[in-house]
mmCIF file of C-alpha atoms and ligand atoms in Angstrom:
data_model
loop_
_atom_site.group_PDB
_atom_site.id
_atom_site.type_symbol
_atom_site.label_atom_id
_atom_site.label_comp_id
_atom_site.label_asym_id
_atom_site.label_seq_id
_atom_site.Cartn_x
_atom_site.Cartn_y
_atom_site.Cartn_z
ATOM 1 C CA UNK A 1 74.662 -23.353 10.332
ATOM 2 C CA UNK A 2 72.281 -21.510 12.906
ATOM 3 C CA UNK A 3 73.582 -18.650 14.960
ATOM 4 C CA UNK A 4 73.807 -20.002 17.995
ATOM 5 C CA UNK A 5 71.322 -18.208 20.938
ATOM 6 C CA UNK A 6 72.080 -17.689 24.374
ATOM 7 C CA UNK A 7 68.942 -16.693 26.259
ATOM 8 C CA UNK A 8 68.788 -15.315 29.991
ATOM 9 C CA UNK A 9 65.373 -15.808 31.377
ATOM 10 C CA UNK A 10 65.055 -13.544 34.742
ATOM 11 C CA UNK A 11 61.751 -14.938 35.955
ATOM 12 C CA UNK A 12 60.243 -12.844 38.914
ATOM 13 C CA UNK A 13 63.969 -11.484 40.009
ATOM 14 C CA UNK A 14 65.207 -7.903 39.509
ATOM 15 C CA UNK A 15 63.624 -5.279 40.020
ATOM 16 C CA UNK A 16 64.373 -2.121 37.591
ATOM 17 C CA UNK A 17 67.378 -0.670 39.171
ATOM 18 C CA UNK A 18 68.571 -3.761 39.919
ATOM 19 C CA UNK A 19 67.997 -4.948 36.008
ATOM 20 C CA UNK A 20 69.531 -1.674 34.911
ATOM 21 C CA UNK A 21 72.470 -2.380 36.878
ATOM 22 C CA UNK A 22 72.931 -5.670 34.941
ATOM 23 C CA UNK A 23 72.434 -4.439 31.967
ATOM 24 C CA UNK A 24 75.060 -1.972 32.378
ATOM 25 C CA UNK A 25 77.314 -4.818 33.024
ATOM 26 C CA UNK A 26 76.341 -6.974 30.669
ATOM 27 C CA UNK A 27 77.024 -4.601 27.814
ATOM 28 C CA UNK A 28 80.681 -4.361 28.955
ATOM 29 C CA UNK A 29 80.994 -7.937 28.686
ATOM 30 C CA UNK A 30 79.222 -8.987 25.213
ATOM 31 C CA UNK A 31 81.653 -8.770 22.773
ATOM 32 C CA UNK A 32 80.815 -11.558 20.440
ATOM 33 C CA UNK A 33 79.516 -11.284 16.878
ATOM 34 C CA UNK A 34 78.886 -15.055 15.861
ATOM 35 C CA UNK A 35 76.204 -15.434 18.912
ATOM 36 C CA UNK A 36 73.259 -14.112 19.578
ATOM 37 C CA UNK A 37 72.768 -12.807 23.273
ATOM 38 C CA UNK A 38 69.249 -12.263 24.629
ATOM 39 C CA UNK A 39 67.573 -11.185 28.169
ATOM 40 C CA UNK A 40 63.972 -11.608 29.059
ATOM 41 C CA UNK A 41 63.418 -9.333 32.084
ATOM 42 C CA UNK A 42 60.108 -9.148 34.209
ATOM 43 C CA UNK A 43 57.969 -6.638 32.012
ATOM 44 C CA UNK A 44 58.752 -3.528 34.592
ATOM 45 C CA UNK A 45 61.738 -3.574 33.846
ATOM 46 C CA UNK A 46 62.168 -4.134 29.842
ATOM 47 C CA UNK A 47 61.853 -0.410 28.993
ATOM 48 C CA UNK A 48 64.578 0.735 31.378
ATOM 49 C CA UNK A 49 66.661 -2.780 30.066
ATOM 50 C CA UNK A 50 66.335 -1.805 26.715
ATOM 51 C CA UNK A 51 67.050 1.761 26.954
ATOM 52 C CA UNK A 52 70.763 0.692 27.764
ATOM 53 C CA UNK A 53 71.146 -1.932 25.283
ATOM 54 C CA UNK A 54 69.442 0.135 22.625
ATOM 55 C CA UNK A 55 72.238 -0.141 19.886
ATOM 56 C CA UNK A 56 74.422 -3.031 21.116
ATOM 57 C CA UNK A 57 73.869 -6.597 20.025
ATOM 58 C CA UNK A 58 72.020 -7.885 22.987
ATOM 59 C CA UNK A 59 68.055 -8.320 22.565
ATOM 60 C CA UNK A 60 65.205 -7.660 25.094
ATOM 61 C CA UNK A 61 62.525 -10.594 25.713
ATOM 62 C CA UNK A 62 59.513 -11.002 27.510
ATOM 63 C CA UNK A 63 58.721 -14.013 30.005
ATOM 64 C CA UNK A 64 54.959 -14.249 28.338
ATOM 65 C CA UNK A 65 52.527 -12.520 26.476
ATOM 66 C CA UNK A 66 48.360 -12.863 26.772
ATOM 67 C CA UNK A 67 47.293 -14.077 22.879
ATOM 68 C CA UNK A 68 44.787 -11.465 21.753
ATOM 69 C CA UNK A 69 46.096 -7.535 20.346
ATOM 70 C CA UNK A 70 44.361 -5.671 22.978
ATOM 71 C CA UNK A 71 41.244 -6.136 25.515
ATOM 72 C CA UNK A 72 39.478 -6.332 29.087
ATOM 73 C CA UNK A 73 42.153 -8.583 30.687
ATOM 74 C CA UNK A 74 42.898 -7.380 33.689
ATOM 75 C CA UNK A 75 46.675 -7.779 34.455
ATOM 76 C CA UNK A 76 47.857 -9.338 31.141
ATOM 77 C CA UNK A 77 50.367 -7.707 28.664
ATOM 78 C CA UNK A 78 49.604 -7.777 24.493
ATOM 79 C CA UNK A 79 51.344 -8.568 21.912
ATOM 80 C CA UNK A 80 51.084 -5.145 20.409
ATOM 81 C CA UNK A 81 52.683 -3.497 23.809
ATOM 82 C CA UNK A 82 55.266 -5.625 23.600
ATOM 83 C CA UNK A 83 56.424 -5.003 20.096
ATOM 84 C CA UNK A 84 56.308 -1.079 21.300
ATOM 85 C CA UNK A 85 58.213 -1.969 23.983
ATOM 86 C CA UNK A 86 61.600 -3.248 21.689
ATOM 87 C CA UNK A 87 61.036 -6.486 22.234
ATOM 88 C CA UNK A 88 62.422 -9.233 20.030
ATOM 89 C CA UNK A 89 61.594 -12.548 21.897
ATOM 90 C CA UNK A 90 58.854 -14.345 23.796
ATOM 91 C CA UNK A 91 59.079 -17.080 25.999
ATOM 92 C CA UNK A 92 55.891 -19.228 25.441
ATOM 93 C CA UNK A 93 54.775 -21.931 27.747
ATOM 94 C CA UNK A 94 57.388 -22.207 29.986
ATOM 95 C CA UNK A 95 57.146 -25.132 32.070
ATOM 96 C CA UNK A 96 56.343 -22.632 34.946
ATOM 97 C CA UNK A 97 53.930 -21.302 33.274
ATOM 98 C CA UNK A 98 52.170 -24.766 32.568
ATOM 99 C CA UNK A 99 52.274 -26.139 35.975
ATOM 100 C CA UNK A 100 51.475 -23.064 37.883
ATOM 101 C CA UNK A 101 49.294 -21.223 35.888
ATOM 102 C CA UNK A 102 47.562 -24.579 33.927
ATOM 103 C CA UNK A 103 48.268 -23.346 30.828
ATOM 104 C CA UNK A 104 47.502 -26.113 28.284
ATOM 105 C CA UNK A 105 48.697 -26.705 24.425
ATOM 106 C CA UNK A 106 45.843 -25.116 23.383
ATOM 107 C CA UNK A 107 46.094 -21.927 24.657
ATOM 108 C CA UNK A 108 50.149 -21.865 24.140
ATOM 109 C CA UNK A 109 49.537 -22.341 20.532
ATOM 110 C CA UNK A 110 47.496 -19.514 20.337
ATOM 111 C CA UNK A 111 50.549 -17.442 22.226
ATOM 112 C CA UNK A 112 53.244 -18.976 19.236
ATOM 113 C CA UNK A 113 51.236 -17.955 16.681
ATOM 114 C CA UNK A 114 50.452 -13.710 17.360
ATOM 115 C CA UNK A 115 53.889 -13.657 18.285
ATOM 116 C CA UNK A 116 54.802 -14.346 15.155
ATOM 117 C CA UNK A 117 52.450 -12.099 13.452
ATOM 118 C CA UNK A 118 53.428 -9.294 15.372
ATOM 119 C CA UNK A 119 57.129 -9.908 14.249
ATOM 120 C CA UNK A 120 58.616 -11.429 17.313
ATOM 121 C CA UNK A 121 59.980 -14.658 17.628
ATOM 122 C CA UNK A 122 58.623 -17.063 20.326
ATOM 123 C CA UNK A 123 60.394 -19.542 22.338
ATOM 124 C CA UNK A 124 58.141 -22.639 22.350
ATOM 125 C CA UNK A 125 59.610 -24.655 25.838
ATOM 126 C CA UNK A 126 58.559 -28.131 25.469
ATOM 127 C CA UNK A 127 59.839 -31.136 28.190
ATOM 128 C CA UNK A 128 58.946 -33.819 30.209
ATOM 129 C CA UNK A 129 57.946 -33.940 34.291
ATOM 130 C CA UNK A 130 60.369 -36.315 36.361
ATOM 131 C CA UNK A 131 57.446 -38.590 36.341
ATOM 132 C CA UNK A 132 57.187 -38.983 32.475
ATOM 133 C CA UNK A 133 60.848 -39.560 32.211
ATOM 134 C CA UNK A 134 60.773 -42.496 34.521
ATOM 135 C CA UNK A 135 58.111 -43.870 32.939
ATOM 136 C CA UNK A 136 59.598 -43.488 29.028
ATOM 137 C CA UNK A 137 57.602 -41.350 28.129
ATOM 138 C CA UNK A 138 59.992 -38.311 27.178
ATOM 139 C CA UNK A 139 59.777 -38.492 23.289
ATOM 140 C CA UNK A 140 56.134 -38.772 23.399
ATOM 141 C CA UNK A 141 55.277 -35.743 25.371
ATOM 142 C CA UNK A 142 57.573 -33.817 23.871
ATOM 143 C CA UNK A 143 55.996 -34.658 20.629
ATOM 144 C CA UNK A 144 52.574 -34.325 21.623
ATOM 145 C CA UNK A 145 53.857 -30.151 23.064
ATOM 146 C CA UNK A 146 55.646 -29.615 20.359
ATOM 147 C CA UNK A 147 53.217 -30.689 17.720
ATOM 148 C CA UNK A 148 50.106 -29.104 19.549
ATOM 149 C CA UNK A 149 52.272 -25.751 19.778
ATOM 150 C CA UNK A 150 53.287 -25.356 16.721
ATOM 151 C CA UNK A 151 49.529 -26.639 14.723
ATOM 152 C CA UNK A 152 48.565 -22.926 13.556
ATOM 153 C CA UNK A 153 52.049 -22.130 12.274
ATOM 154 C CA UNK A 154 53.204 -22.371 8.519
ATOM 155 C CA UNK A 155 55.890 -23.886 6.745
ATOM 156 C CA UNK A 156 57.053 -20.068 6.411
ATOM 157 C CA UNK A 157 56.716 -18.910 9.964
ATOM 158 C CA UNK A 158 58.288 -21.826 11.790
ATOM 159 C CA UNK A 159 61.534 -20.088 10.416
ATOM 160 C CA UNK A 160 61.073 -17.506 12.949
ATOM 161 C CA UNK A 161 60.156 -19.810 15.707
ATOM 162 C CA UNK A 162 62.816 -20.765 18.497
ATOM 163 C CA UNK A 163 62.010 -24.180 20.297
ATOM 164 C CA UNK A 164 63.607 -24.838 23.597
ATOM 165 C CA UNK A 165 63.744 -28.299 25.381
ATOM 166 C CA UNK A 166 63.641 -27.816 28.865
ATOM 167 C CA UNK A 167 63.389 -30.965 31.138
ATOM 168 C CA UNK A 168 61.093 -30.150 33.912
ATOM 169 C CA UNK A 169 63.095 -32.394 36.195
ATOM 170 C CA UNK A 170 66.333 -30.038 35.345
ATOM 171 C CA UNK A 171 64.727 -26.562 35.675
ATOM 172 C CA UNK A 172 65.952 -24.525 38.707
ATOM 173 C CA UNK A 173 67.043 -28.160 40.672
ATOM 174 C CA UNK A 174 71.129 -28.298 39.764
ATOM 175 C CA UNK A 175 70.543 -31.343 38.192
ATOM 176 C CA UNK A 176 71.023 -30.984 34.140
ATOM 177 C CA UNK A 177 70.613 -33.348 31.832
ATOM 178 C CA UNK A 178 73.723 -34.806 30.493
ATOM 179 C CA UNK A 179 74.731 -33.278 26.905
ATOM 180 C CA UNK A 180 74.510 -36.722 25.908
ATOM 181 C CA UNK A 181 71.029 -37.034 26.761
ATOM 182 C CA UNK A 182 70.026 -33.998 25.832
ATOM 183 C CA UNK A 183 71.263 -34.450 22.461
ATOM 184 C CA UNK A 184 69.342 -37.658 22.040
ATOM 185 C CA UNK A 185 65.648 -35.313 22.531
ATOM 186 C CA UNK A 186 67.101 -32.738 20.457
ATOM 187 C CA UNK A 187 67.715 -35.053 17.788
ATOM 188 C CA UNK A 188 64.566 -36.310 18.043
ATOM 189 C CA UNK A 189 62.506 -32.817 17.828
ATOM 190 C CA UNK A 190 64.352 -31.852 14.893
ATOM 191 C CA UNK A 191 63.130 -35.137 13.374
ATOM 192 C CA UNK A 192 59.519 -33.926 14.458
ATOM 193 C CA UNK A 193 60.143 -30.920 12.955
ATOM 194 C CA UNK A 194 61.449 -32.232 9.659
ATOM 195 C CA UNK A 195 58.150 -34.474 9.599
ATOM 196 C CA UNK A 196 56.230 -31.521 10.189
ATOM 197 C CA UNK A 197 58.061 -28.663 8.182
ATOM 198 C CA UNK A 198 60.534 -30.332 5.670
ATOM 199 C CA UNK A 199 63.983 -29.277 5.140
ATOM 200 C CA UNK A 200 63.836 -25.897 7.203
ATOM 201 C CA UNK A 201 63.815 -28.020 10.248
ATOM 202 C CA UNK A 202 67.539 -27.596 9.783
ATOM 203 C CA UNK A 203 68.172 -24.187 10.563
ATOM 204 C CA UNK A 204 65.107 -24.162 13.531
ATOM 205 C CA UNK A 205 67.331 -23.041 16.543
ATOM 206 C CA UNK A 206 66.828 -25.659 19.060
ATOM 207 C CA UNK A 207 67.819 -24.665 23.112
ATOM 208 C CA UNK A 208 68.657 -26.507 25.879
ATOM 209 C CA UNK A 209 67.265 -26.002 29.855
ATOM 210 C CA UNK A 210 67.780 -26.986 32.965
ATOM 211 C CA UNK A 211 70.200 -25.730 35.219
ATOM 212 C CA UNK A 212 72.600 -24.363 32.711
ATOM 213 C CA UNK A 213 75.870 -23.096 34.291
ATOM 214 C CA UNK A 214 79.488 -22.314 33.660
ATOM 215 C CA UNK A 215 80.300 -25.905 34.215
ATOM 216 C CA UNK A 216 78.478 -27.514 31.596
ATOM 217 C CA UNK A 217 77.671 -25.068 28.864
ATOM 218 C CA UNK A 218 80.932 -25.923 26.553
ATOM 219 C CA UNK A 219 79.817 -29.357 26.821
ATOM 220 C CA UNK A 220 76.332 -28.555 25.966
ATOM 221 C CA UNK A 221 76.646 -26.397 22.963
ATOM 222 C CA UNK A 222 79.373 -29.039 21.620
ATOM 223 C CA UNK A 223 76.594 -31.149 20.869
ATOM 224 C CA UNK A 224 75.112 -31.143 17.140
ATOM 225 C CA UNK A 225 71.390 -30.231 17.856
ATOM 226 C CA UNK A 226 72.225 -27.503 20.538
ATOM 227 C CA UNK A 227 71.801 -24.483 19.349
ATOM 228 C CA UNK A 228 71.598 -22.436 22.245
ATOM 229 C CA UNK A 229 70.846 -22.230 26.136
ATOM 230 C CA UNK A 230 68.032 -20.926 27.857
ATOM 231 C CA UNK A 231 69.083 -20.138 31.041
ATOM 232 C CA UNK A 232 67.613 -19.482 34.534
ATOM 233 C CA UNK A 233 69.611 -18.877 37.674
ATOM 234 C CA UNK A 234 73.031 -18.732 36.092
ATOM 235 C CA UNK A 235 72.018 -15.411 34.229
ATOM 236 C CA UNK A 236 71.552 -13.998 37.498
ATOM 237 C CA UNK A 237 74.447 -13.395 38.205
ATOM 238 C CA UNK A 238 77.214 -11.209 35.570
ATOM 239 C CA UNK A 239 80.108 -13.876 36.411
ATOM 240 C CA UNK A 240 77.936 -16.707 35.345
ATOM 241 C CA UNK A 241 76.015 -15.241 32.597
ATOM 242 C CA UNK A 242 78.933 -13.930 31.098
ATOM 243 C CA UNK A 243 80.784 -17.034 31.079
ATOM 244 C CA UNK A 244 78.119 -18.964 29.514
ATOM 245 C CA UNK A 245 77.933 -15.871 26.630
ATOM 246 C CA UNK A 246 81.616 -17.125 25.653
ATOM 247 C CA UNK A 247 81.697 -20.699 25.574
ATOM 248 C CA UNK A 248 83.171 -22.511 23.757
ATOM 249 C CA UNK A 249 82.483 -25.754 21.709
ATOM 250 C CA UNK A 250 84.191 -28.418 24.040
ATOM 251 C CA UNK A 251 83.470 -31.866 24.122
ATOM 252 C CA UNK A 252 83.738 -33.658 27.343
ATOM 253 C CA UNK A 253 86.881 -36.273 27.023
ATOM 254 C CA UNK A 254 84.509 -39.194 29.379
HETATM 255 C C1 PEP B 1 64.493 -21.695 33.022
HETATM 256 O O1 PEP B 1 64.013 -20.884 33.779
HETATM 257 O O2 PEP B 1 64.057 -21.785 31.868
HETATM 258 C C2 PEP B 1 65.593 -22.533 33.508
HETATM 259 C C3 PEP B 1 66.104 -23.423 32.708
HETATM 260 O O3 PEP B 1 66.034 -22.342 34.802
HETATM 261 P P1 PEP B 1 67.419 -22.887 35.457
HETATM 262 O O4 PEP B 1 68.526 -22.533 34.482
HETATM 263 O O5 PEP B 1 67.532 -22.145 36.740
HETATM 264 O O6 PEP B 1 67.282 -24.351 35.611
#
């Protein structure tokens, strides 16, 4: 059984105070021990973030990380600084970060990988455009991401790798895929996985994205291959967030 994960993902919102104020909240309201409960916070804030949840049961994440320990690159943030900084988690190639910024396979691979060996975990997001779904191609580029991300990692480090599946077409647009559906990808990526790592592919913690809320997250993390949310808008907000913290394992009666 893996410990489920429920991951907040503040993109470019928040600025410290207003982060600080949230995390004050949130620490009132996570009072689970069978979950894990994570934030990733724009990097100005992470130091004041994780100064109040220093102790509790809530981890800090970053949004990215530039793949090299240190170095003339202007306006990028290390592995190394992050590790200083309490950080636990990295989101790596978010689709965000692939469409805006052009960041390719390649170069997310190389993010995956120091993450790991500086003793982080990363969050590998892997999904399909709106255009690739309509044209059936959703197992195959998630395959092709997935496999591409992952190439430089072992058969002992993928056990400290978190992979998230994160429809394009769902992220930030209301519209989530149904747990049905996205129990079908999830399915197939741990198959992937089990091709690609053996039997360990069981406990690799698998999220689902897209437009996550209150409304659908017992049906989500019902599902067998869900092991966890990564969530955009909804975590936001403390009603929201903290009602998606405490689901619980409902399947839909449809
Ligand atoms: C995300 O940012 O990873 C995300 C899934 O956003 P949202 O929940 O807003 O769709």
């Amino acid at each position: 059984m893996t410990r489920p994960l429920i991951a907040g993902n503040w993109k470019m919102y928040k600025t410290p105070s207003e982060a600080e104020e949230f995390a004050l909240e949130l620490k009132k309201v996570t009072t689970y021990n069978d979950r894990d409960v994570l934030v990733c916070p724009p990097f100005p804030a992470l130091a004041c973030v994780r100064k109040i949840l220093d102790g509790t049961n809530i981890y800090i994440g970053a949004q990215n990380v530039y793949p090299a320990k240190e170095g003339a690159y202007t306006g990028e943030v290390s592995p190394v600084m992050l590790k200083d900084a309490g950080v636990h988690y990295v989101i790596c190639g978010h689709s965000e970060r692939r469409q805006i910024f052009g960041e390719t396979d390649d170069f997310i691979s190389k993010k995956v990988k120091i993450v790991v060996e500086y003793g982080m975990i990363p969050i590998l997001c892997i999904g399909e455009t709106l255009q690739q779904n309509e044209a059936g191609e959703t197992f195959k580029v998630v395959e092709q991401q997935l496999r591409e991300g992952l190439k430089d990692i072992s058969g002992v480090e993928i056990t400290n790798v978190v992979i998230a599946y994160e429809p394009v077409w769902a992220i930030g647009t209301g519209k989530n895929a149904t747990p049905q559906q996205a129990q079908i990808v999830h399915a197939f990526i741990r198959k992937t996985l089990k091709e690609m790592f053996g039997d360990v592919a069981a406990d690799i913690r698998i999220l689902y994205g897209g437009s996550v809320k209150p409304e659908n997250i017992d049906e989500l993390m019902a599902e067998i291959d869900i092991n966890g949310v990564l969530v955009g808008g909804a975590s936001l907000k403390i009603d929201s967030f903290s009602r998606i913290i405490g689901f619980n394992k409902v399947r839909s009666l449809m």
